[in-house]
C-alpha angles and dihedrals in degrees: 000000000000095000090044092065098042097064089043087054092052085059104051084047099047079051095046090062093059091260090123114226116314106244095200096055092031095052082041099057094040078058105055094049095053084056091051097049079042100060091038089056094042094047092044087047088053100043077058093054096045085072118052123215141186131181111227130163093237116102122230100183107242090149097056120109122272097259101049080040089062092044103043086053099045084052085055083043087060104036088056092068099052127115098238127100096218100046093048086053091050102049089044089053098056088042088057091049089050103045079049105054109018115099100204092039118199091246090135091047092050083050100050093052090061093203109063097077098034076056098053092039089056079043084069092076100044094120091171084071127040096168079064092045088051093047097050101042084054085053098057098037086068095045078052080062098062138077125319089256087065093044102049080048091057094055093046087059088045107237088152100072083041105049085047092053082064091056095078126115096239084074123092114255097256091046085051094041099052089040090056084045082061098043088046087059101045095049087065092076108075089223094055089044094053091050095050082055091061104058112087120252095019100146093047093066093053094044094039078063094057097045091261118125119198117211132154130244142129101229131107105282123203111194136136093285102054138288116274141144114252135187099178098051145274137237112229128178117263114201108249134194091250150343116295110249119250099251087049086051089048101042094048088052094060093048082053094049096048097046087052089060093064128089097223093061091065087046087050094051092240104130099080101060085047088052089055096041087055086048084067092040103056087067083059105115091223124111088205097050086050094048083054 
């Protein structure tokens, strides 16, 4: 603030000798201010997004007291174990609702049971059901969303190979789409992320979602983004069954910015196929997709 006004005070005074308003501090300091407004807005916008909400009529009890709170959770707990398709959906299904509108959400009290997040991440594979598999994978999208205790505790129980089997192209879009949320939020944490960075191919499964393709050679490449020899690798189009949609596009934009942002992507030789995939990215007609 001292500085600002600082800067603001320079100005009044150059005006008050007669020397008028000087453009060039004057149009600098209006700029930095627009930047400023511009990354609170996008960091409050993305704090948002990290946490995904829907507006539904069913109840799910957040108003309740303390004590019916904890009741009403530790029935779901138990539900959630049962044998039977339509009571796991339906306690997966509170828990999501919970977890999404609650502002104080039960993330600890998932974590001392030791058994309510191990049981959403095997509902992953429940391929019987996808309604299961999409409830669960929302679920955890928003504990991705919590400390680095729940987190780290995400990645023991191994919701990350799990969450990446759902990002094949033999899933339906919304199964895809809520699966890469996960993983978006995941890739924030450096350790996630890290750990993201360390399973082969990595790149290949993210790309594979937008339509790129990553291979290494050390020929002359042409491609859309221009024609070079490469011994690391290169990113090529694939033809695909149809367009990506636009939360897959966004969602695989941030992974990839994220993953940009480590230093063991550059060790791993990573960032210039991300370089190139961005170099794909930036014709997208998104605002979001180009922020990114």
């Amino acid at each position: 603030m001292e500085e600002e006004f600082r800067k603001t005070n320079n100005i009044f005074r150059s005006f008050a000798k007669g020397n008028g308003v000087n453009t060039a501090i004057s149009r600098r300091i209006r700029e930095e201010k627009l930047c400023q407004i511009r990354k609170e807005k996008r960091f409050e916008k993305t704090e948002l997004e990290r946490r995904k909400f829907k507006v539904d009529s069913t109840q799910c009890h957040t108003n309740n007291s303390q004590h019916q709170r904890i009741e009403v959770l530790t029935s779901k707990f138990e539900n959630l174990m049962s044998d039977q398709t339509p009571i796991q959906l339906e306690a997966a299904t509170y828990l999501r609702r919970v977890l999404a509108y609650d502002r104080h959400p039960p993330l600890d009290d998932m974590l001392k049971t030791g058994v309510v997040i191990p049981r959403l991440i095997q509902f992953l594979s429940r391929d019987d059901c996808q309604s299961l598999q999409h409830e669960a994978a929302w679920s955890l999208t928003n504990i991705a969303c919590g400390e680095l205790k729940h987190v780290k505790y995400l990645i023991d129980c191994g919701a990350i190979p799990e969450l990446l089997k759902l990002v094949s192209l033999d899933k339906s879009v919304e199964i895809i789409e809520q699966a890469l949320w996960a993983l978006r939020n995941l890739s924030v944490n450096e350790i996630a992320c890290s750990f993201l960075l360390s399973i082969p191919n990595i790149l290949t499964q993210f790309l594979w979602q937008i339509g790129l393709h990553t291979a290494t050679t050390n020929t002359v490449i042409h491609s859309n983004f221009r024609s070079r020899a490469s011994n690391a690798g290169f990113v090529y189009e694939v033809p695909m069954k149809g367009c990506p949609s636009l939360s897959i596009i966004r969602h695989v934009a941030v992974i990839l910015r994220n993953f940009a942002k480590t230093k063991l992507a550059s060790e791993l030789g990573y960032i210039e196929h991300i370089i190139f995939a961005f170099s794909y990215l930036i014709e997208s007609p998104d605002d979001e997709v180009l922020q990114d």
